Amino acid sequence: MPRKTAIGIDKLTRDQTIKHFNWLINKELTDIHEMKYEAKPVRRAFIPKTDGGERPLGVPCVMDRS
């Protein structure tokens, strides 16, 4: 995963996710096995286009990108 990556809606950075990976992955795996897993919402950002408009961009949480 790139060192400079955007944060998701959960506000966790790449380094925070790596630091707390064991806790995060255990929670997600437990939720999956218990059929309680729900995907986190995606943060919406808008990228300016050359014609003056904007292009929507979805930024998932760092854990969802791995």
JSON list of C-alpha atoms in Angstrom, two decimals:
[
{"chain": "A", "resi": 1, "resn": "MET", "atom": "CA", "xyz": [0.00, 0.00, 0.00]},
{"chain": "A", "resi": 2, "resn": "PRO", "atom": "CA", "xyz": [1.39, 3.44, -0.89]},
{"chain": "A", "resi": 3, "resn": "ARG", "atom": "CA", "xyz": [2.84, 5.42, 2.01]},
{"chain": "A", "resi": 4, "resn": "LYS", "atom": "CA", "xyz": [0.79, 8.50, 1.10]},
{"chain": "A", "resi": 5, "resn": "THR", "atom": "CA", "xyz": [-2.77, 7.31, 0.83]},
{"chain": "A", "resi": 6, "resn": "ALA", "atom": "CA", "xyz": [-6.00, 9.17, 1.58]},
{"chain": "A", "resi": 7, "resn": "ILE", "atom": "CA", "xyz": [-7.89, 8.47, 4.80]},
{"chain": "A", "resi": 8, "resn": "GLY", "atom": "CA", "xyz": [-11.36, 6.99, 4.63]},
{"chain": "A", "resi": 9, "resn": "ILE", "atom": "CA", "xyz": [-14.56, 7.88, 6.42]},
{"chain": "A", "resi": 10, "resn": "ASP", "atom": "CA", "xyz": [-13.28, 6.20, 9.62]},
{"chain": "A", "resi": 11, "resn": "LYS", "atom": "CA", "xyz": [-10.44, 8.80, 9.80]},
{"chain": "A", "resi": 12, "resn": "LEU", "atom": "CA", "xyz": [-7.76, 6.09, 10.19]},
{"chain": "A", "resi": 13, "resn": "THR", "atom": "CA", "xyz": [-4.49, 6.72, 8.40]},
{"chain": "A", "resi": 14, "resn": "ARG", "atom": "CA", "xyz": [-2.37, 4.02, 6.77]},
{"chain": "A", "resi": 15, "resn": "ASP", "atom": "CA", "xyz": [0.04, 4.00, 9.71]},
{"chain": "A", "resi": 16, "resn": "GLN", "atom": "CA", "xyz": [-2.77, 3.78, 12.30]},
{"chain": "A", "resi": 17, "resn": "THR", "atom": "CA", "xyz": [-4.33, 0.90, 10.39]},
{"chain": "A", "resi": 18, "resn": "ILE", "atom": "CA", "xyz": [-1.02, -0.98, 10.30]},
{"chain": "A", "resi": 19, "resn": "LYS", "atom": "CA", "xyz": [-0.44, -0.31, 14.01]},
{"chain": "A", "resi": 20, "resn": "HIS", "atom": "CA", "xyz": [-3.89, -1.63, 15.01]},
{"chain": "A", "resi": 21, "resn": "PHE", "atom": "CA", "xyz": [-4.18, -4.26, 12.27]},
{"chain": "A", "resi": 22, "resn": "ASN", "atom": "CA", "xyz": [-4.53, -7.28, 14.59]},
{"chain": "A", "resi": 23, "resn": "TRP", "atom": "CA", "xyz": [-7.44, -5.69, 16.47]},
{"chain": "A", "resi": 24, "resn": "LEU", "atom": "CA", "xyz": [-9.10, -4.46, 13.28]},
{"chain": "A", "resi": 25, "resn": "ILE", "atom": "CA", "xyz": [-8.79, -7.74, 11.36]},
{"chain": "A", "resi": 26, "resn": "ASN", "atom": "CA", "xyz": [-10.04, -9.83, 14.28]},
{"chain": "A", "resi": 27, "resn": "LYS", "atom": "CA", "xyz": [-13.15, -7.65, 14.59]},
{"chain": "A", "resi": 28, "resn": "GLU", "atom": "CA", "xyz": [-13.86, -7.83, 10.85]},
{"chain": "A", "resi": 29, "resn": "LEU", "atom": "CA", "xyz": [-13.32, -11.58, 10.66]},
{"chain": "A", "resi": 30, "resn": "THR", "atom": "CA", "xyz": [-15.58, -12.14, 13.67]},
{"chain": "A", "resi": 31, "resn": "ASP", "atom": "CA", "xyz": [-18.29, -10.02, 12.08]},
{"chain": "A", "resi": 32, "resn": "ILE", "atom": "CA", "xyz": [-17.96, -11.93, 8.80]},
{"chain": "A", "resi": 33, "resn": "HIS", "atom": "CA", "xyz": [-18.17, -15.33, 10.49]},
{"chain": "A", "resi": 34, "resn": "GLU", "atom": "CA", "xyz": [-21.18, -14.24, 12.56]},
{"chain": "A", "resi": 35, "resn": "MET", "atom": "CA", "xyz": [-22.78, -12.80, 9.40]},
{"chain": "A", "resi": 36, "resn": "LYS", "atom": "CA", "xyz": [-22.89, -9.32, 11.00]},
{"chain": "A", "resi": 37, "resn": "TYR", "atom": "CA", "xyz": [-20.41, -7.61, 8.65]},
{"chain": "A", "resi": 38, "resn": "GLU", "atom": "CA", "xyz": [-21.55, -4.37, 7.07]},
{"chain": "A", "resi": 39, "resn": "ALA", "atom": "CA", "xyz": [-19.31, -2.46, 4.69]},
{"chain": "A", "resi": 40, "resn": "LYS", "atom": "CA", "xyz": [-18.33, 0.99, 5.90]},
{"chain": "A", "resi": 41, "resn": "PRO", "atom": "CA", "xyz": [-19.60, 3.98, 3.92]},
{"chain": "A", "resi": 42, "resn": "VAL", "atom": "CA", "xyz": [-17.28, 5.46, 1.31]},
{"chain": "A", "resi": 43, "resn": "ARG", "atom": "CA", "xyz": [-16.01, 9.03, 1.71]},
{"chain": "A", "resi": 44, "resn": "ARG", "atom": "CA", "xyz": [-16.98, 11.16, -1.29]},
{"chain": "A", "resi": 45, "resn": "ALA", "atom": "CA", "xyz": [-14.50, 13.63, -2.74]},
{"chain": "A", "resi": 46, "resn": "PHE", "atom": "CA", "xyz": [-14.77, 15.75, -5.87]},
{"chain": "A", "resi": 47, "resn": "ILE", "atom": "CA", "xyz": [-11.90, 16.19, -8.30]},
{"chain": "A", "resi": 48, "resn": "PRO", "atom": "CA", "xyz": [-11.90, 19.34, -10.46]},
{"chain": "A", "resi": 49, "resn": "LYS", "atom": "CA", "xyz": [-12.07, 18.76, -14.21]},
{"chain": "A", "resi": 50, "resn": "THR", "atom": "CA", "xyz": [-10.44, 20.93, -16.87]},
{"chain": "A", "resi": 51, "resn": "ASP", "atom": "CA", "xyz": [-13.85, 22.05, -18.17]},
{"chain": "A", "resi": 52, "resn": "GLY", "atom": "CA", "xyz": [-14.76, 23.55, -14.78]},
{"chain": "A", "resi": 53, "resn": "GLY", "atom": "CA", "xyz": [-16.91, 20.63, -13.61]},
{"chain": "A", "resi": 54, "resn": "GLU", "atom": "CA", "xyz": [-16.15, 18.11, -10.92]},
{"chain": "A", "resi": 55, "resn": "ARG", "atom": "CA", "xyz": [-15.72, 14.35, -11.00]},
{"chain": "A", "resi": 56, "resn": "PRO", "atom": "CA", "xyz": [-16.96, 12.36, -7.98]},
{"chain": "A", "resi": 57, "resn": "LEU", "atom": "CA", "xyz": [-14.47, 10.00, -6.36]},
{"chain": "A", "resi": 58, "resn": "GLY", "atom": "CA", "xyz": [-15.21, 7.38, -3.69]},
{"chain": "A", "resi": 59, "resn": "VAL", "atom": "CA", "xyz": [-12.50, 6.89, -1.04]},
{"chain": "A", "resi": 60, "resn": "PRO", "atom": "CA", "xyz": [-12.95, 3.63, 0.92]},
{"chain": "A", "resi": 61, "resn": "CYS", "atom": "CA", "xyz": [-11.43, 2.99, 4.35]},
{"chain": "A", "resi": 62, "resn": "VAL", "atom": "CA", "xyz": [-7.81, 1.84, 4.33]},
{"chain": "A", "resi": 63, "resn": "MET", "atom": "CA", "xyz": [-8.80, -1.67, 5.55]},
{"chain": "A", "resi": 64, "resn": "ASP", "atom": "CA", "xyz": [-11.20, -2.07, 2.63]},
{"chain": "A", "resi": 65, "resn": "ARG", "atom": "CA", "xyz": [-8.42, -1.31, 0.14]},
{"chain": "A", "resi": 66, "resn": "SER", "atom": "CA", "xyz": [-6.10, -4.10, 1.31]}
]
